CSV table of C-alpha atoms in Angstrom, one decimal:
chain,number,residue,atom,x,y,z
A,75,UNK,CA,21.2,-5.3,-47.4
A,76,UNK,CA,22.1,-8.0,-44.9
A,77,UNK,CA,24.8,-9.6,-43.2
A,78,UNK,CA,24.7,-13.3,-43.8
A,79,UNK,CA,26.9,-16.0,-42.6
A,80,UNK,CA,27.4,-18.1,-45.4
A,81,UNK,CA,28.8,-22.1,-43.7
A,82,UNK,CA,29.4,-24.3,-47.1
A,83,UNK,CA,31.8,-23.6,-49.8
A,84,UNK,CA,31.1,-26.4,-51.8
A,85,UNK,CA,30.5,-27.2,-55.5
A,86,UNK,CA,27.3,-25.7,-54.9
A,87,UNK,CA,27.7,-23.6,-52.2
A,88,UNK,CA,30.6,-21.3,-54.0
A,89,UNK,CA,28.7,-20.1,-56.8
A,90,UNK,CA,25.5,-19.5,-54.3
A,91,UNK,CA,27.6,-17.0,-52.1
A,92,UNK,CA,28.8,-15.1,-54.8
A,93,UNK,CA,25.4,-14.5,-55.9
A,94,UNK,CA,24.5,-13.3,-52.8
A,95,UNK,CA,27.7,-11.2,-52.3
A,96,UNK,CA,26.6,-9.7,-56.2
A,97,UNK,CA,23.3,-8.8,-54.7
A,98,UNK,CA,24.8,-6.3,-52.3
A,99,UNK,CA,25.3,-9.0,-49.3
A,100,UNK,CA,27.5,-8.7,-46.8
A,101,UNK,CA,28.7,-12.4,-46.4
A,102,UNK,CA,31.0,-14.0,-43.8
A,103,UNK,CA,32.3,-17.6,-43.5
A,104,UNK,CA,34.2,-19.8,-41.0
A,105,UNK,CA,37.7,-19.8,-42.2
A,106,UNK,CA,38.6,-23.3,-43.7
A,107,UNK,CA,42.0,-23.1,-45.5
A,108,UNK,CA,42.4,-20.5,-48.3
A,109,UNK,CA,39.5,-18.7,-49.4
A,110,UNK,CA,38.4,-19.0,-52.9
A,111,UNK,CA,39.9,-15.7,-54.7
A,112,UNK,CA,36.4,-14.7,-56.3
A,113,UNK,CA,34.7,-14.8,-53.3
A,114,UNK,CA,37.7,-12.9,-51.5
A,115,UNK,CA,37.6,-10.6,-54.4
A,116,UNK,CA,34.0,-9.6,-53.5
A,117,UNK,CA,34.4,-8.8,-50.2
A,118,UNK,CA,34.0,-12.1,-48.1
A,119,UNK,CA,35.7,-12.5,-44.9
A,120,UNK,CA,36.2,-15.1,-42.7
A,121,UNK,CA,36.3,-16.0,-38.8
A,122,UNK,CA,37.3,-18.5,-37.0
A,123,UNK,CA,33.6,-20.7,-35.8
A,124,UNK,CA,30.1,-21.0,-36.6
A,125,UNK,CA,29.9,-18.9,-33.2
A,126,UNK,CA,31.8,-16.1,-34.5
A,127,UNK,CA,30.1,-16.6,-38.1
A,128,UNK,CA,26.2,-16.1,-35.9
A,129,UNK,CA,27.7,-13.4,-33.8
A,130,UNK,CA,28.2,-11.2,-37.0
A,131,UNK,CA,24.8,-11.7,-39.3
A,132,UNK,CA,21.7,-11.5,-39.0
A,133,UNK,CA,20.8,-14.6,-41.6
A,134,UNK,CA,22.9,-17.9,-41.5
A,135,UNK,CA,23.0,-20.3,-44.6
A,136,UNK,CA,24.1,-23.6,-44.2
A,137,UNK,CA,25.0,-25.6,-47.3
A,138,UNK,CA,26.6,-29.0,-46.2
A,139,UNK,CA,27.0,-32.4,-46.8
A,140,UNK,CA,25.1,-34.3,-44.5
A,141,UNK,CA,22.5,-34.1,-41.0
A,142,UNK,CA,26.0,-34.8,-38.5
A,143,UNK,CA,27.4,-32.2,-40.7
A,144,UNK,CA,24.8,-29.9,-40.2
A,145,UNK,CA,24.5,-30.7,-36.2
A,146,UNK,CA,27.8,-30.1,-35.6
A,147,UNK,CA,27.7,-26.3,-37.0
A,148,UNK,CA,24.5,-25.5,-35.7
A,149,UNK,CA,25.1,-27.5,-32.1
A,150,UNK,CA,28.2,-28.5,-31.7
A,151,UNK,CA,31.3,-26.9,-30.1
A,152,UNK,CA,31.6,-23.1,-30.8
A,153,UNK,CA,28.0,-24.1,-32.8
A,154,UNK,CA,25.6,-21.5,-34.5
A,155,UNK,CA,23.3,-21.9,-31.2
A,156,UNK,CA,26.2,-20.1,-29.3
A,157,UNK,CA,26.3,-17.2,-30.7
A,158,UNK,CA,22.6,-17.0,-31.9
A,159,UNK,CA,21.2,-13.5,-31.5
A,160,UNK,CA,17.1,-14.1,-31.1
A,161,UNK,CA,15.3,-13.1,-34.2
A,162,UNK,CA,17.9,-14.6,-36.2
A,163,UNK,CA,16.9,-16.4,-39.5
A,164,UNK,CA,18.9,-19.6,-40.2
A,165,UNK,CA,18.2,-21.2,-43.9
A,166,UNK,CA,19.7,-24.5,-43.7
A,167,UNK,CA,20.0,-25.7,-47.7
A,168,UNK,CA,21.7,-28.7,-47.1
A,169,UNK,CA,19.8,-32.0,-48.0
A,170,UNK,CA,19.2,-34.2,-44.8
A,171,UNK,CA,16.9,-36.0,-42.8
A,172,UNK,CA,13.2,-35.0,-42.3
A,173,UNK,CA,13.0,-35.7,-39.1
A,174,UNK,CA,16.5,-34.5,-37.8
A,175,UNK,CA,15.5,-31.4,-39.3
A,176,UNK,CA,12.3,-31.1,-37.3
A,177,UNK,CA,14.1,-31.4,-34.5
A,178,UNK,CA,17.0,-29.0,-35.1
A,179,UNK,CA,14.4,-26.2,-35.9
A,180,UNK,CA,12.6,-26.8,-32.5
A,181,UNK,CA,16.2,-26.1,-30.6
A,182,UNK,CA,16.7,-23.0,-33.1
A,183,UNK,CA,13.4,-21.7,-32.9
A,184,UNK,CA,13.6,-22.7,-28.4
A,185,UNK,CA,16.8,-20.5,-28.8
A,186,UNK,CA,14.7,-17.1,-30.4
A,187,UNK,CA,16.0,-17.9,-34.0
A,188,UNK,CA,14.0,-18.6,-36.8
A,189,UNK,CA,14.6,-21.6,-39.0
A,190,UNK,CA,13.8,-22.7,-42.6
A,191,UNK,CA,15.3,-26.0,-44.5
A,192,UNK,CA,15.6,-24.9,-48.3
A,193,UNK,CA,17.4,-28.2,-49.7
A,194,UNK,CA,17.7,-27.5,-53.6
A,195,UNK,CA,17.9,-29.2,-57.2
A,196,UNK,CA,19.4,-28.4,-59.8
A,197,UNK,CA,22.7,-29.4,-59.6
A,198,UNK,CA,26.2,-27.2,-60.3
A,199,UNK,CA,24.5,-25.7,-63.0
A,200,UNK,CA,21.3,-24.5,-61.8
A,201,UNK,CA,23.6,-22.8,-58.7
A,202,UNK,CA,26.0,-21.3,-60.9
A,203,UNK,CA,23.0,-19.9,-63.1
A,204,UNK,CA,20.7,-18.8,-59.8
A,205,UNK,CA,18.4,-21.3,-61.0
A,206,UNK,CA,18.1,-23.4,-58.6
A,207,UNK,CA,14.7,-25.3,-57.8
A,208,UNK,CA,13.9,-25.0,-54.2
A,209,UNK,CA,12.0,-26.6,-51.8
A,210,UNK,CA,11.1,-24.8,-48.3
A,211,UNK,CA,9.8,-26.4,-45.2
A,212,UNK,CA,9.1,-23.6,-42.5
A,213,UNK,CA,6.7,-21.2,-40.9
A,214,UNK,CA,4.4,-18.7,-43.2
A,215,UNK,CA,6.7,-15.9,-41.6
A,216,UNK,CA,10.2,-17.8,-41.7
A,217,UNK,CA,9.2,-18.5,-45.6
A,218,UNK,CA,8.3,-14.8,-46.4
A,219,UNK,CA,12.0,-13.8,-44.1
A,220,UNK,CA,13.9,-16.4,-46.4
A,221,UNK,CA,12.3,-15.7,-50.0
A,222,UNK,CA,14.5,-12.5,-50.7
A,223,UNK,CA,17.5,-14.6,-49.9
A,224,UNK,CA,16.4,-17.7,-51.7
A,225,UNK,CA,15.3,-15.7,-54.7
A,226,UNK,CA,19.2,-14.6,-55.4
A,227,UNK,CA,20.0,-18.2,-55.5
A,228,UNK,CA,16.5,-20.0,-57.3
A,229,UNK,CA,14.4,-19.9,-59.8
A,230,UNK,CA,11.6,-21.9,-58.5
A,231,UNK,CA,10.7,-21.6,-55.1
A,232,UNK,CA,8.0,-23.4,-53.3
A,233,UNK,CA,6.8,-23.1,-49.4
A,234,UNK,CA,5.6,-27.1,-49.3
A,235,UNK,CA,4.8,-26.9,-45.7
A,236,UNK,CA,6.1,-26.8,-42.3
A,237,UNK,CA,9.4,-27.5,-40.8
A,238,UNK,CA,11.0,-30.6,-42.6
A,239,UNK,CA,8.8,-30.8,-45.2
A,240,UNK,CA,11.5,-29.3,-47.5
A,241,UNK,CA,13.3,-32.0,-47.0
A,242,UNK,CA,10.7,-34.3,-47.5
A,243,UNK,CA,10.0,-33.2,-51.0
A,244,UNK,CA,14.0,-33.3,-51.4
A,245,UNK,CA,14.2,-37.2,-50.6
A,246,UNK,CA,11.4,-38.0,-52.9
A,247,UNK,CA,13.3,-35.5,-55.6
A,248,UNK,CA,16.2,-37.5,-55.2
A,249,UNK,CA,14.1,-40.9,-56.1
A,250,UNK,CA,12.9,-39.7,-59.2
A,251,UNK,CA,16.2,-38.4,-60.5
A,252,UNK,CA,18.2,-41.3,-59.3
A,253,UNK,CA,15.3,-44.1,-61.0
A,254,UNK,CA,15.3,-41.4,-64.3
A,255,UNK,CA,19.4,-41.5,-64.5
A,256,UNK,CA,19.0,-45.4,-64.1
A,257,UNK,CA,16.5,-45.4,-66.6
A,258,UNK,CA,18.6,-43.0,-69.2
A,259,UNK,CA,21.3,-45.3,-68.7
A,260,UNK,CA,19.4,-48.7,-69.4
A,261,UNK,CA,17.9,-46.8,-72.3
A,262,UNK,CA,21.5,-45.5,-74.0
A,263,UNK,CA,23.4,-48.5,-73.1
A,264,UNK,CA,20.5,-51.1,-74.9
A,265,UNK,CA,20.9,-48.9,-77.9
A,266,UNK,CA,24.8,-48.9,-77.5
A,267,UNK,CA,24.8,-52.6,-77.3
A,268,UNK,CA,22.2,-53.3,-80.4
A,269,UNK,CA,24.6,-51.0,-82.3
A,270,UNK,CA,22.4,-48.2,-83.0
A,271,UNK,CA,23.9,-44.6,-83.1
A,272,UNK,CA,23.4,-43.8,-79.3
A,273,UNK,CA,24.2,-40.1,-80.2
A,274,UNK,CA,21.2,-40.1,-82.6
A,275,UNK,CA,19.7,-42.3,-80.5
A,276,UNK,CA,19.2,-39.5,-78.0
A,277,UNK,CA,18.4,-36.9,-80.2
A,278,UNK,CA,15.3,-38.5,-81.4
A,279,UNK,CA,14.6,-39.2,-77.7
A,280,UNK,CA,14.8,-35.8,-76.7
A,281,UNK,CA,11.8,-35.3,-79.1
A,282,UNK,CA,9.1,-37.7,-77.4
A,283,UNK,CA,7.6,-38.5,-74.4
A,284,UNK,CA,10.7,-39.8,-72.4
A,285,UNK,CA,12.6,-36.2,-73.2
A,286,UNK,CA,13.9,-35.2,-69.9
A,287,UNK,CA,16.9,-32.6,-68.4
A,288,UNK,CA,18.3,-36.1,-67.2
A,289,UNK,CA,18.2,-37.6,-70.7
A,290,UNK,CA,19.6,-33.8,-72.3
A,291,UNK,CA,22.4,-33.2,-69.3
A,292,UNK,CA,23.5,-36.7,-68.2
A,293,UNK,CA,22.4,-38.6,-71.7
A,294,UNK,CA,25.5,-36.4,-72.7
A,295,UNK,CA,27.7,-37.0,-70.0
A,296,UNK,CA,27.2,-41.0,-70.9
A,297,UNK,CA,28.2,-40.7,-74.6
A,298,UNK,CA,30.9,-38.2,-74.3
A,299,UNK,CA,32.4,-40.1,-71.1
A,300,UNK,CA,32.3,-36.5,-68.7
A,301,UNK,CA,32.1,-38.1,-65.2
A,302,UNK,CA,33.7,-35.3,-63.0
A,303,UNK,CA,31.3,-34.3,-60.9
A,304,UNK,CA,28.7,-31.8,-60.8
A,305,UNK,CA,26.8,-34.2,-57.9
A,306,UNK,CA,28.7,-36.7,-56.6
A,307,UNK,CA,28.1,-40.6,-56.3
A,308,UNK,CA,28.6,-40.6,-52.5
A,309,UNK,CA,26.2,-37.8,-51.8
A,310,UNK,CA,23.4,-39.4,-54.3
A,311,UNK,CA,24.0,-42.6,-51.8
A,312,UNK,CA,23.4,-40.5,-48.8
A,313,UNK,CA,19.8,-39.2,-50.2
A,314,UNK,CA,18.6,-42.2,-51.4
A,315,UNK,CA,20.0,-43.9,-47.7
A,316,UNK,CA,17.2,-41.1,-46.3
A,317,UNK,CA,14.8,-42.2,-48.6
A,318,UNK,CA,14.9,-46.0,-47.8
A,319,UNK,CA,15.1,-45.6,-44.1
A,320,UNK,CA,11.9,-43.2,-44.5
A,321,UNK,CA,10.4,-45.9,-46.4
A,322,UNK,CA,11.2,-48.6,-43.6
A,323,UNK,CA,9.6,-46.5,-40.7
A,324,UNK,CA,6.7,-45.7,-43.2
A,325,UNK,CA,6.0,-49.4,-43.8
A,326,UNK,CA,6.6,-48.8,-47.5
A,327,UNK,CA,8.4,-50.6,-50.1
A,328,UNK,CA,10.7,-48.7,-52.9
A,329,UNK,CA,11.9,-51.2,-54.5
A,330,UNK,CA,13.2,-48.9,-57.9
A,331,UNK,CA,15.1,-47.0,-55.2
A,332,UNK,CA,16.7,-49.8,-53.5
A,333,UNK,CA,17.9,-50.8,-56.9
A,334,UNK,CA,19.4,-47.4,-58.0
A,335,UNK,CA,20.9,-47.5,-54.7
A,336,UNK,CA,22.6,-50.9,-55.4
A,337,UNK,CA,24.1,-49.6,-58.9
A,338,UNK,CA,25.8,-46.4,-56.7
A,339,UNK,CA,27.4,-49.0,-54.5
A,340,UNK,CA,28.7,-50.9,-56.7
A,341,UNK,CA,30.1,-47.6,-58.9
A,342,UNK,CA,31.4,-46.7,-55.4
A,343,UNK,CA,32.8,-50.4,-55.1
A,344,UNK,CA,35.0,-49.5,-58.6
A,345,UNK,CA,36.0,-46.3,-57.0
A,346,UNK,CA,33.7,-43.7,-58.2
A,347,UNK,CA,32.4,-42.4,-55.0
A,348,UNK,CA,33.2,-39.4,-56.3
A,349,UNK,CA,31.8,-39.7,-59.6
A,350,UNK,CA,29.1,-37.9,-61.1
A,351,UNK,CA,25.9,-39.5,-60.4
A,352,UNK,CA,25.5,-40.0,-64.4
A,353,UNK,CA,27.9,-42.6,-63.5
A,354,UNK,CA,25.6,-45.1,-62.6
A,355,UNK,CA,25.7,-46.1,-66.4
A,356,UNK,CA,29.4,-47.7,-65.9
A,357,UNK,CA,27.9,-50.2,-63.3
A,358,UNK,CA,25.5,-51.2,-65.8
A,359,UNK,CA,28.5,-51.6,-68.3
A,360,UNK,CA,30.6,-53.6,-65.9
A,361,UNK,CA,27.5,-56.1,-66.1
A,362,UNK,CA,26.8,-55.6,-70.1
A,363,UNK,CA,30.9,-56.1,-70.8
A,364,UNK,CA,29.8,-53.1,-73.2
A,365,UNK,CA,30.5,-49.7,-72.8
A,366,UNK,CA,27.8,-46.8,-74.4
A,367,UNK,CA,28.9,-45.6,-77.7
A,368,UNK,CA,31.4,-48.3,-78.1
């Protein structure tokens, strides 16, 4: 069993930790108010920095929010790099920037660690059931090193390429879902409006060709009105903010992603940054007048 240094207690990142902790991990974080009592009850501690969190494992997961959030653990004062022992393997399974994340594995790797960017799908469900779908940008060696850990966590795990490539696949991930949740919501809400049983509606959906886990998981979420979130509005922006700037130094034109983009801000407008990102359907009510299953 391993010492890991778990950095991340989030929505997902909880339920991750105490998979690895019922796996026979021993698992340390960086103390950040109270500890959540089920992890504490399984034995994680906490100390006071990312240094101190590197200086006590041998495998460091990161899990959050955003590329500065990631920079400053891994780089920043009392940083990962610090207290970096060389042959250390860091699993960064946050979603961020491609090309940020090339660079951060070239100052890991300089350093004598290894590094591996695991961003995931599947939402608060798929990491409280270990089913997460992930995608892994690294080395042929850092993905064999990282599959044990990631397999605790995932379900489906792919090695798509070298370093940031994980992230690429998680940017284009993140267009699909956002365009499919735009589309479920179009779908529901022009049923909604022309009066038509929306429940029933998508049921019979859910037995053709546009049957999806968006249309089953966040179809629901629309007609029962269950916005708390399992990902939030704000973080949904932040992908699809990676996507499109991708897309500008690529020369390429999304315009479906732009779009979906444009619905999150104005949810985020109304004050559902922190929505679920099923939410997307009230901005499209705020322009019908018409709410789903009215």
């Amino acid at each position: 069993m391993s010492k890991i240094g778990f950095i991340g207690l989030g929505i997902m990142g909880r339920p991750m930790a105490g998979h690895l902790l019922d796996a026979g991990h021993t698992l340390v974080t960086v103390k950040r108010g109270t500890l959540d009592a089920a992890l504490a009850e399984k034995g994680m501690s906490e100390v006071a920095s990312p240094k101190a969190v590197a200086e006590a494992s041998d495998v460091i997961i990161t899990m959050v929010p955003d590329t500065p959030d990631v920079e400053s653990v891994l780089f920043g004062e009392d940083g990962v790099i610090e207290g970096l022992t060389p042959g250390t393997l860091v699993i960064d399974m946050s979603s961020i920037a491609p090309m940020q994340t090339q660079a951060f594995a070239k100052q890991i790797t300089d350093a004598g660690g290894e590094f591996v960017d695991a961003p995931v799908s599947g939402g608060e469900g798929g990491a409280i059931n270990a089913a997460l779908t992930i995608m892994v940008g690294a080395t042929t060696e850092g993905f064999e090193r990282a599959k044990p850990y990631l397999e605790v966590v995932g379900k489906t795990i792919t090695h798509i390429g070298g370093h940031g490539a994980g992230q690429t696949c998680k940017v284009a991930n993140q267009i699909v879902v956002a365009l499919t949740i735009e589309a479920v919501a179009e779908g529901l809400l022009f049923a909604s409006k022309a009066g038509a049983d929306v429940a029933k509606v998508r049921e019979s959906l859910m037995g053709g060709l546009a049957q999806s886990k968006i249309l089953d998981v966040h179809g629901e979420r629309m007609i029962k009105r269950t916005f708390e979130p399992g990902f939030r509005v704000r973080l949904h922006q932040k992908d699809l903010n990676l996507a499109l700037e991708g897309a500008r130094t690529l020369n390429l034109s999304l315009p479906g992603t732009a779009n979906a983009q444009q619905l999150f801000q104005a949810c985020a407008a109304n004050g559902g940054e922190d929505w679920d990102h099923a939410g997307i359907v009230r901005a499209l009510e705020k322009l019908a007048d018409h709410e789903v299953g009215q």
